[in-house]
Amino acid sequence: MSQRSCLSVILAAGEGTRMKSALPKVLHQIAGLPMVAHVVKAAEAAGASGLALVIGHGADEMRKAAAKFAPKAETFEQEKRLGTAHAVIAARAAISKGYDDVLVMFGDTPLIDADALTLARRRLAEGAAVVVIGFRPPNPTGYGRLIEKDGKLTAIREEKDCSEEEKKIGFCNAGMMAVAGAHALKLLDAVGNKNAKGEYYLTDIVEIASAQNLDVVATEASFESALGINNRAELAQAEAIWQQRRRHDAMLSGVTLIAPETVFFSHDTEIGPDTIVEPNVWFGPGVRIASGAKIHAFSHIEGATIASNCDVGPFARLRPGADLRNKAKVGNFCEVKQAVIEDGAKVNHLTYIGDARVGAGANIGAGTITCNYDGYSKFFTDIGEGAFIGSNSSLVAPVTIGNGGYIASGSVVTESVPDDALAFGRARQKTIPGKGKELRERFASAAAAKKKAAGADH
Ligand code: UD1
Ligand code: CA
């Protein structure tokens, strides 16, 4: 089957009024990726090499977004929304290139899995002209019903056109179809609009094809994979299902999730075996974790690379460009942005490291801040191997601490420190014998005098 070429036509022209949003419906995200991009991924995983995106509502925004999530896709604007068949025909130029298989998919069905599409393509390879992906929703109301006779699909009837008898059918149209490229345009062009809604229904090609004695069949997909998103409650439902699937995959691939339901992945999170993720951890986009890392509770991680055996959190925030090398440690209430923490370096408590390198084996004391920003520009802090930064130091960038450099606690470091030097960036301590006692006595007698004066007033 791999030799058969495949075009995926993804319908995404609808307005999605029920989202109540300025953003086109299919650009709302699941796991940090627009739902239509999930559809594109599934199409590609099922072997589609051609991608045609039918857009309409918010066309400019859609084109801009598509250039990012599907740079290879061709976009086709459907100016008037006259129905799903009319929408597919908008991509006529792509379809007429002569693909073996044409997969018609909806942009608002983000959980569709590649297996369901692959199965439909297999039926085409076996000789079917039209394969409809069906499913059995708990409540079929609103869906097109699949009318079968002797194992063949003879028609799809939209809810509004169904007889009372037909409404009792539980097997429904998920909306997606695989059509043999050789027949696709001929079938689509034969669709009319004489129905309850006056629309050109894609589903009519079933009746048209079976009247021509072409082979038309239905396959069955899970309810979840056919879930269409119309409002934000359904969006959250799809997110929950997506997360559940991802957690399951992570655990089966060797990742320990102590409380899986509290860990949230992004569409592109990569996480290696023997990593342990404690409860309440959030992964934003662009996170790669090698094996054997420990991610402690309540950490928020995005755009970060974490090498083997690193230790992160609890309550760590890794922002884009955080690059933790082997056995690096970033502890509680630390924020790291655009910085390399080299092998075995430790940033253990209450620290901000931004635009910096922390050399291998260096130790960053509690409360250290890289002052990387002057309100206009960002500057770099370079901390050498084995350096020791005393607690509560401010490193005012641009600044370099040499290998083995030693910074006294509480320093404000404005000048670079050479290798193995000790730097104090604070006033020297002065100790005056007996002065503490003297002060205490003076303050006590002043307070007593004040109290006495207040008493005399009454
Ligand atoms: C469609 C199916 C129905 C199926 C259901 C599954 C048809 C005629 N009906 O109904 O059998 O059970 O999906 O969810 O296909 N679109 C366009 N341009 C148009 C019309 C629609 O791009 O002119 C897009 C929409 O944005 C949407 C998709 O096509 O992504 C489906 O259209 P929609 O109107 O939601 O179809 P349903 O009535 O849900
Ligand atoms: Ca719909």
XYZ file of C-alpha atoms and ligand atoms in Angstrom:
498
model
C 0.000 0.000 0.000
C 2.906 2.292 0.638
C 3.264 2.765 -3.121
C -0.205 4.317 -3.334
C -0.053 8.089 -3.295
C -2.399 9.907 -0.951
C -3.847 13.387 -0.680
C -5.502 14.586 2.495
C -8.180 17.245 2.055
C -8.857 18.877 5.400
C -12.055 20.897 5.721
C -11.641 23.907 7.937
C -13.753 26.678 6.437
C -16.438 26.734 9.114
C -16.837 29.603 11.547
C -17.214 27.669 14.779
C -19.650 30.182 16.291
C -20.099 28.127 19.429
C -16.463 28.652 20.430
C -17.395 32.344 20.972
C -13.926 33.327 19.891
C -12.059 35.772 17.675
C -9.742 32.890 16.786
C -10.884 30.480 14.028
C -12.168 27.313 15.720
C -9.576 24.915 14.330
C -6.716 27.089 15.621
C -7.714 26.494 19.226
C -5.071 24.297 20.746
C -4.838 20.851 22.189
C -1.566 20.098 23.990
C -0.207 23.383 22.675
C -0.881 22.646 19.009
C -3.829 23.894 16.909
C -6.422 21.151 16.561
C -6.155 21.232 12.775
C -2.413 20.579 13.116
C -3.245 17.362 14.991
C -5.378 16.386 11.999
C -2.466 17.129 9.670
C -0.164 14.965 11.802
C -2.606 12.046 11.662
C -2.901 12.406 7.867
C 0.883 12.396 7.497
C 1.225 9.410 9.810
C -1.280 7.575 7.579
C 0.950 8.277 4.577
C -0.593 11.385 3.035
C 2.061 13.196 1.024
C -0.284 15.836 -0.353
C -2.129 18.202 1.982
C -4.968 20.475 0.910
C -6.426 22.756 3.533
C -9.851 24.205 2.752
C -10.234 27.504 4.553
C -12.882 30.230 4.625
C -13.620 31.908 7.926
C -10.495 33.749 9.117
C -8.676 32.800 5.917
C -5.708 35.134 6.444
C -5.108 33.940 9.972
C -5.471 30.358 8.803
C -2.944 30.830 6.017
C -0.455 32.364 8.442
C -0.891 29.556 10.947
C -0.740 26.857 8.263
C 2.595 28.206 7.046
C 3.927 27.204 10.463
C 2.234 23.904 11.295
C 1.945 22.550 7.743
C 4.328 24.449 5.462
C 3.794 21.867 2.717
C 0.017 22.264 2.681
C -1.739 24.043 -0.147
C -4.601 26.222 1.007
C -7.862 26.640 -0.899
C -10.389 29.272 -0.007
C -14.037 28.251 -0.042
C -15.724 31.609 -0.315
C -19.306 30.508 0.360
C -20.010 27.651 2.743
C -22.369 25.573 0.590
C -21.713 22.212 2.227
C -19.041 19.588 2.775
C -18.987 18.329 -0.836
C -18.694 21.902 -2.084
C -15.808 22.378 0.359
C -13.920 19.333 -0.920
C -14.381 20.540 -4.501
C -12.666 23.785 -3.521
C -9.492 21.691 -3.554
C -10.173 20.504 -7.115
C -6.737 21.600 -8.317
C -5.070 19.329 -5.771
C -7.410 16.379 -6.312
C -6.991 16.519 -10.093
C -3.249 15.944 -9.726
C -4.252 12.295 -9.685
C -3.584 10.776 -6.271
C -4.507 7.115 -5.736
C -6.230 7.859 -2.435
C -8.032 10.972 -1.253
C -8.634 11.240 2.483
C -11.302 13.753 3.436
C -10.936 14.907 7.013
C -12.418 17.579 9.261
C -10.191 20.170 10.893
C -12.238 20.030 14.088
C -11.735 16.319 14.772
C -8.321 16.445 16.432
C -8.196 13.012 18.053
C -8.460 11.049 14.838
C -5.742 8.436 14.920
C -3.623 7.341 12.025
C -4.728 3.710 12.442
C -8.328 4.537 11.495
C -7.093 6.317 8.368
C -4.663 3.546 7.483
C -7.464 0.996 7.763
C -9.638 3.061 5.413
C -6.767 3.327 2.919
C -6.311 -0.448 3.078
C -9.947 -0.906 2.001
C -9.272 1.362 -0.995
C -6.225 -0.745 -1.868
C -8.504 -3.797 -1.753
C -10.769 -2.231 -4.357
C -13.317 -0.056 -2.592
C -14.179 3.253 -4.279
C -15.466 4.948 -1.124
C -14.690 4.076 2.493
C -16.620 5.872 5.206
C -15.226 5.988 8.729
C -18.114 5.208 11.047
C -18.472 5.238 14.814
C -21.052 4.560 17.497
C -21.602 7.679 19.621
C -23.483 7.276 22.935
C -26.106 9.638 21.477
C -26.421 9.547 17.679
C -28.634 12.642 17.460
C -27.237 15.115 14.941
C -24.982 12.685 13.111
C -25.462 11.230 9.646
C -26.646 7.577 9.888
C -24.957 4.811 7.929
C -27.506 2.798 5.951
C -26.120 -0.660 5.185
C -27.429 -3.517 3.091
C -25.718 -6.930 2.760
C -22.438 -5.635 4.236
C -22.329 -2.722 1.795
C -22.958 0.882 2.607
C -25.796 2.174 0.466
C -26.356 5.676 1.852
C -25.624 8.184 4.586
C -28.680 10.020 5.751
C -28.292 13.315 7.588
C -30.348 13.606 10.788
C -32.674 16.186 9.258
C -33.437 13.918 6.297
C -33.874 10.681 8.316
C -37.109 8.726 8.677
C -38.119 7.711 12.231
C -36.862 4.196 11.457
C -33.481 5.477 10.210
C -33.031 7.669 13.306
C -32.825 4.448 15.357
C -29.554 3.457 13.639
C -26.614 3.779 16.051
C -23.808 3.449 13.500
C -22.954 7.019 12.419
C -20.758 8.922 10.052
C -17.658 10.225 11.793
C -17.304 12.602 8.863
C -14.054 11.269 7.453
C -13.835 9.347 4.237
C -11.316 7.739 1.951
C -12.165 8.008 -1.737
C -10.385 6.414 -4.673
C -8.712 9.271 -6.519
C -9.841 7.889 -9.863
C -13.492 8.409 -8.903
C -13.306 11.348 -6.503
C -14.074 14.335 -8.735
C -16.683 12.503 -10.798
C -18.560 11.539 -7.629
C -18.249 14.984 -6.042
C -19.438 16.763 -9.174
C -22.568 14.587 -9.205
C -23.667 15.818 -5.752
C -26.739 18.071 -5.723
C -28.300 20.139 -2.958
C -31.877 18.853 -2.774
C -32.064 18.131 0.947
C -33.420 19.635 4.156
C -30.519 22.104 4.478
C -30.089 22.903 0.776
C -26.373 22.029 1.037
C -24.025 19.989 -1.107
C -23.444 17.000 1.160
C -20.236 15.039 0.848
C -22.162 12.124 2.287
C -24.236 11.903 -0.912
C -21.316 10.366 -2.784
C -22.133 7.105 -0.995
C -25.506 6.789 -2.718
C -24.098 8.001 -6.017
C -21.238 5.489 -5.940
C -23.426 2.557 -4.973
C -25.877 3.399 -7.749
C -22.905 3.051 -10.112
C -22.164 -0.380 -8.594
C -18.917 0.871 -7.111
C -17.769 -0.776 -3.920
C -18.687 1.342 -0.876
C -17.883 0.198 2.647
C -17.745 1.493 6.202
C -15.011 0.964 8.782
C -15.437 1.605 12.484
C -13.378 3.982 14.606
C -13.604 4.616 18.338
C -15.970 7.298 19.588
C -13.019 9.264 20.952
C -11.119 9.390 17.694
C -14.172 10.842 15.955
C -14.914 13.462 18.597
C -15.769 16.740 16.857
C -15.086 19.969 18.737
C -17.782 22.640 18.672
C -17.351 24.483 21.964
C -14.791 24.957 24.713
C -16.259 22.227 26.884
C -15.602 19.742 24.075
C -12.158 21.289 23.614
C -11.363 20.520 27.254
C -12.790 17.022 26.827
C -10.479 16.425 23.856
C -7.517 17.817 25.809
C -8.265 15.411 28.649
C -8.450 12.441 26.289
C -5.241 13.514 24.548
C -3.402 13.857 27.867
C -4.662 10.490 29.046
C -3.373 8.805 25.875
C -0.007 10.566 26.157
C 0.466 9.637 29.810
C -0.297 6.046 28.990
C 2.264 6.046 26.155
C 4.875 7.679 28.400
C 4.414 5.063 31.108
C 4.553 2.188 28.622
C 7.772 3.645 27.233
C 9.431 3.498 30.649
C 8.612 6.786 32.346
C 7.326 6.672 35.923
C 4.422 9.026 36.579
C 3.501 8.834 40.241
C 0.167 10.611 39.754
C -0.331 10.520 35.971
C -3.571 12.514 36.036
C -1.643 15.547 37.370
C 1.089 15.624 34.728
C 0.452 17.605 31.536
C 2.417 17.016 28.356
C 2.820 19.097 25.252
C 2.321 17.722 21.737
C 6.098 17.490 21.294
C 7.377 16.466 24.725
C 10.178 13.916 24.448
C 10.922 12.029 27.619
C 13.340 9.138 28.050
C 13.038 5.935 30.057
C 13.670 5.748 33.792
C 12.706 9.354 34.216
C 10.517 9.867 37.266
C 7.946 12.625 37.171
C 6.389 13.550 40.491
C 2.837 14.952 40.777
C 1.732 18.305 39.357
C 4.245 18.910 36.625
C 3.523 20.969 33.498
C 5.404 20.558 30.236
C 5.029 23.379 27.724
C 6.226 23.026 24.126
C 9.783 22.113 23.180
C 10.870 19.926 26.096
C 13.370 17.096 25.636
C 14.363 14.924 28.559
C 16.909 12.118 28.303
C 16.839 9.098 30.591
C 17.015 8.789 34.342
C 16.029 12.335 35.203
C 13.972 13.240 38.252
C 11.372 15.935 37.837
C 10.063 16.802 41.262
C 6.592 18.052 42.088
C 5.170 21.384 40.899
C 7.735 22.123 38.226
C 6.859 24.196 35.153
C 9.041 23.366 32.169
C 9.026 24.665 28.594
C 11.528 24.887 25.765
C 14.103 23.092 27.918
C 16.578 20.321 27.258
C 17.330 18.065 30.206
C 20.153 15.536 29.904
C 20.503 12.220 31.692
C 20.215 11.978 35.448
C 19.374 15.615 36.036
C 17.399 16.612 39.084
C 14.780 19.324 38.684
C 12.500 20.919 41.281
C 10.390 20.774 43.324
C 8.943 24.115 42.214
C 11.485 24.733 39.458
C 10.727 26.859 36.436
C 12.686 26.054 33.301
C 12.031 28.506 30.501
C 12.980 28.371 26.810
C 16.670 27.818 26.226
C 17.317 26.144 29.572
C 19.868 23.459 28.745
C 20.731 21.140 31.608
C 23.660 18.813 30.972
C 24.289 15.456 32.660
C 23.562 15.341 36.381
C 22.891 19.053 36.616
C 20.630 20.098 39.451
C 18.081 22.906 39.542
C 16.257 22.974 42.846
C 13.312 24.676 44.490
C 12.187 28.151 43.494
C 14.816 28.497 40.798
C 14.193 29.941 37.351
C 16.493 29.192 34.436
C 16.162 30.867 31.031
C 18.436 30.695 27.984
C 21.270 29.213 29.978
C 23.455 26.131 29.938
C 23.905 24.386 33.258
C 26.870 22.150 32.559
C 27.587 18.670 33.907
C 27.000 18.296 37.593
C 26.529 21.998 38.260
C 24.124 22.858 41.073
C 21.606 25.655 41.216
C 19.799 24.537 44.295
C 17.681 27.244 45.841
C 15.889 30.523 45.126
C 17.921 31.612 42.132
C 17.494 33.242 38.724
C 19.916 32.213 35.998
C 19.191 33.909 32.661
C 21.406 34.374 29.586
C 24.264 32.503 31.157
C 26.583 29.544 31.256
C 27.159 27.757 34.528
C 30.322 25.680 34.133
C 30.596 22.016 35.045
C 30.590 21.360 38.760
C 29.943 24.971 39.719
C 27.848 25.655 42.792
C 25.414 28.536 42.785
C 24.404 29.616 46.267
C 20.864 30.357 47.402
C 19.454 33.642 46.224
C 21.934 34.229 43.423
C 20.635 36.441 40.615
C 22.126 37.023 37.197
C 21.193 40.636 36.496
C 20.872 40.152 32.766
C 18.647 43.058 31.764
C 19.063 46.815 32.042
C 15.579 47.593 30.817
C 16.729 47.741 27.193
C 19.167 44.932 26.381
C 20.087 41.477 27.641
C 23.653 40.608 28.681
C 25.537 37.378 29.252
C 26.985 35.951 32.454
C 29.722 33.348 32.107
C 30.454 31.259 35.181
C 33.486 28.987 34.875
C 33.923 25.372 35.841
C 33.981 24.645 39.532
C 33.167 28.220 40.482
C 31.491 28.905 43.810
C 28.977 31.710 44.009
C 28.192 32.621 47.609
C 24.561 33.004 48.624
C 22.651 36.155 47.814
C 25.037 37.400 45.153
C 24.043 39.590 42.227
C 26.082 38.994 39.104
C 25.664 42.111 36.983
C 26.032 41.114 33.337
C 28.030 41.257 31.182
C 30.388 39.570 33.573
C 32.688 36.539 33.680
C 33.586 34.452 36.700
C 36.682 32.391 35.884
C 37.131 28.684 36.491
C 37.304 28.032 40.210
C 36.369 31.629 40.972
C 34.976 32.200 44.445
C 32.429 34.892 45.167
C 31.800 35.966 48.742
C 28.186 35.796 49.899
C 26.129 38.898 49.384
C 28.362 40.281 46.684
C 27.281 42.564 43.887
C 29.697 41.557 41.156
C 30.151 44.183 38.470
C 33.665 43.316 37.286
C 34.923 40.048 35.883
C 36.734 37.701 38.252
C 39.784 35.733 37.057
C 40.288 31.976 37.500
C 40.662 30.874 41.110
C 40.313 34.420 42.485
C 38.228 35.359 45.509
C 36.007 38.382 45.044
C 34.162 40.418 47.649
C 31.602 42.793 46.230
C 30.300 44.156 49.511
C 31.340 46.407 52.407
C 33.702 44.735 54.844
C 32.242 43.748 58.206
C 33.130 45.926 61.185
C 32.807 44.493 64.728
C 32.852 46.823 67.762
C 33.274 45.043 71.137
C 30.660 45.953 73.783
C 28.740 48.243 71.418
C 25.718 45.889 71.258
C 25.148 46.032 75.012
C 25.544 49.829 75.059
C 22.970 50.236 72.295
C 20.477 47.941 73.995
C 20.694 49.962 77.235
C 20.277 53.269 75.446
C 17.178 52.070 73.574
C 15.646 50.580 76.741
C 15.944 53.796 78.742
C 14.573 55.879 75.867
C 11.521 53.611 75.658
C 10.971 53.792 79.443
C 11.116 57.606 79.386
C 8.540 57.709 76.610
C 6.179 55.434 78.517
C 6.454 57.557 81.645
C 5.709 60.736 79.715
C 2.619 59.119 78.180
C 1.382 58.065 81.676
C 1.742 61.630 83.033
C -0.607 62.907 80.333
C -3.626 61.013 81.789
C -21.045 16.138 9.074
C -21.568 15.002 8.220
C -22.346 14.031 9.102
C -21.455 13.518 10.195
C -20.858 14.678 10.984
C -19.800 14.162 11.929
C -22.006 15.923 5.988
C -23.008 16.418 5.043
N -22.440 15.549 7.186
O -22.146 16.851 9.574
O -22.824 12.939 8.343
O -22.161 12.644 11.056
O -20.208 15.627 10.104
O -19.321 15.202 12.750
O -20.827 15.869 5.644
N -17.221 22.683 6.209
C -16.611 23.483 5.289
N -17.360 24.081 4.326
C -18.699 23.887 4.237
C -19.334 23.083 5.183
C -18.565 22.479 6.150
O -15.391 23.655 5.337
O -19.290 24.451 3.316
C -16.398 22.035 7.250
C -16.736 22.539 8.638
O -15.901 23.612 8.984
C -16.453 21.316 9.486
C -16.738 20.151 8.560
O -16.695 20.667 7.246
O -15.098 21.218 9.872
C -18.090 19.485 8.840
O -19.137 20.403 8.603
P -20.397 20.474 9.563
O -21.296 21.510 9.034
O -19.953 20.564 10.967
O -21.053 19.052 9.302
P -22.076 18.314 10.231
O -23.416 18.908 10.087
O -21.512 18.206 11.581
Ca -19.902 19.224 12.900
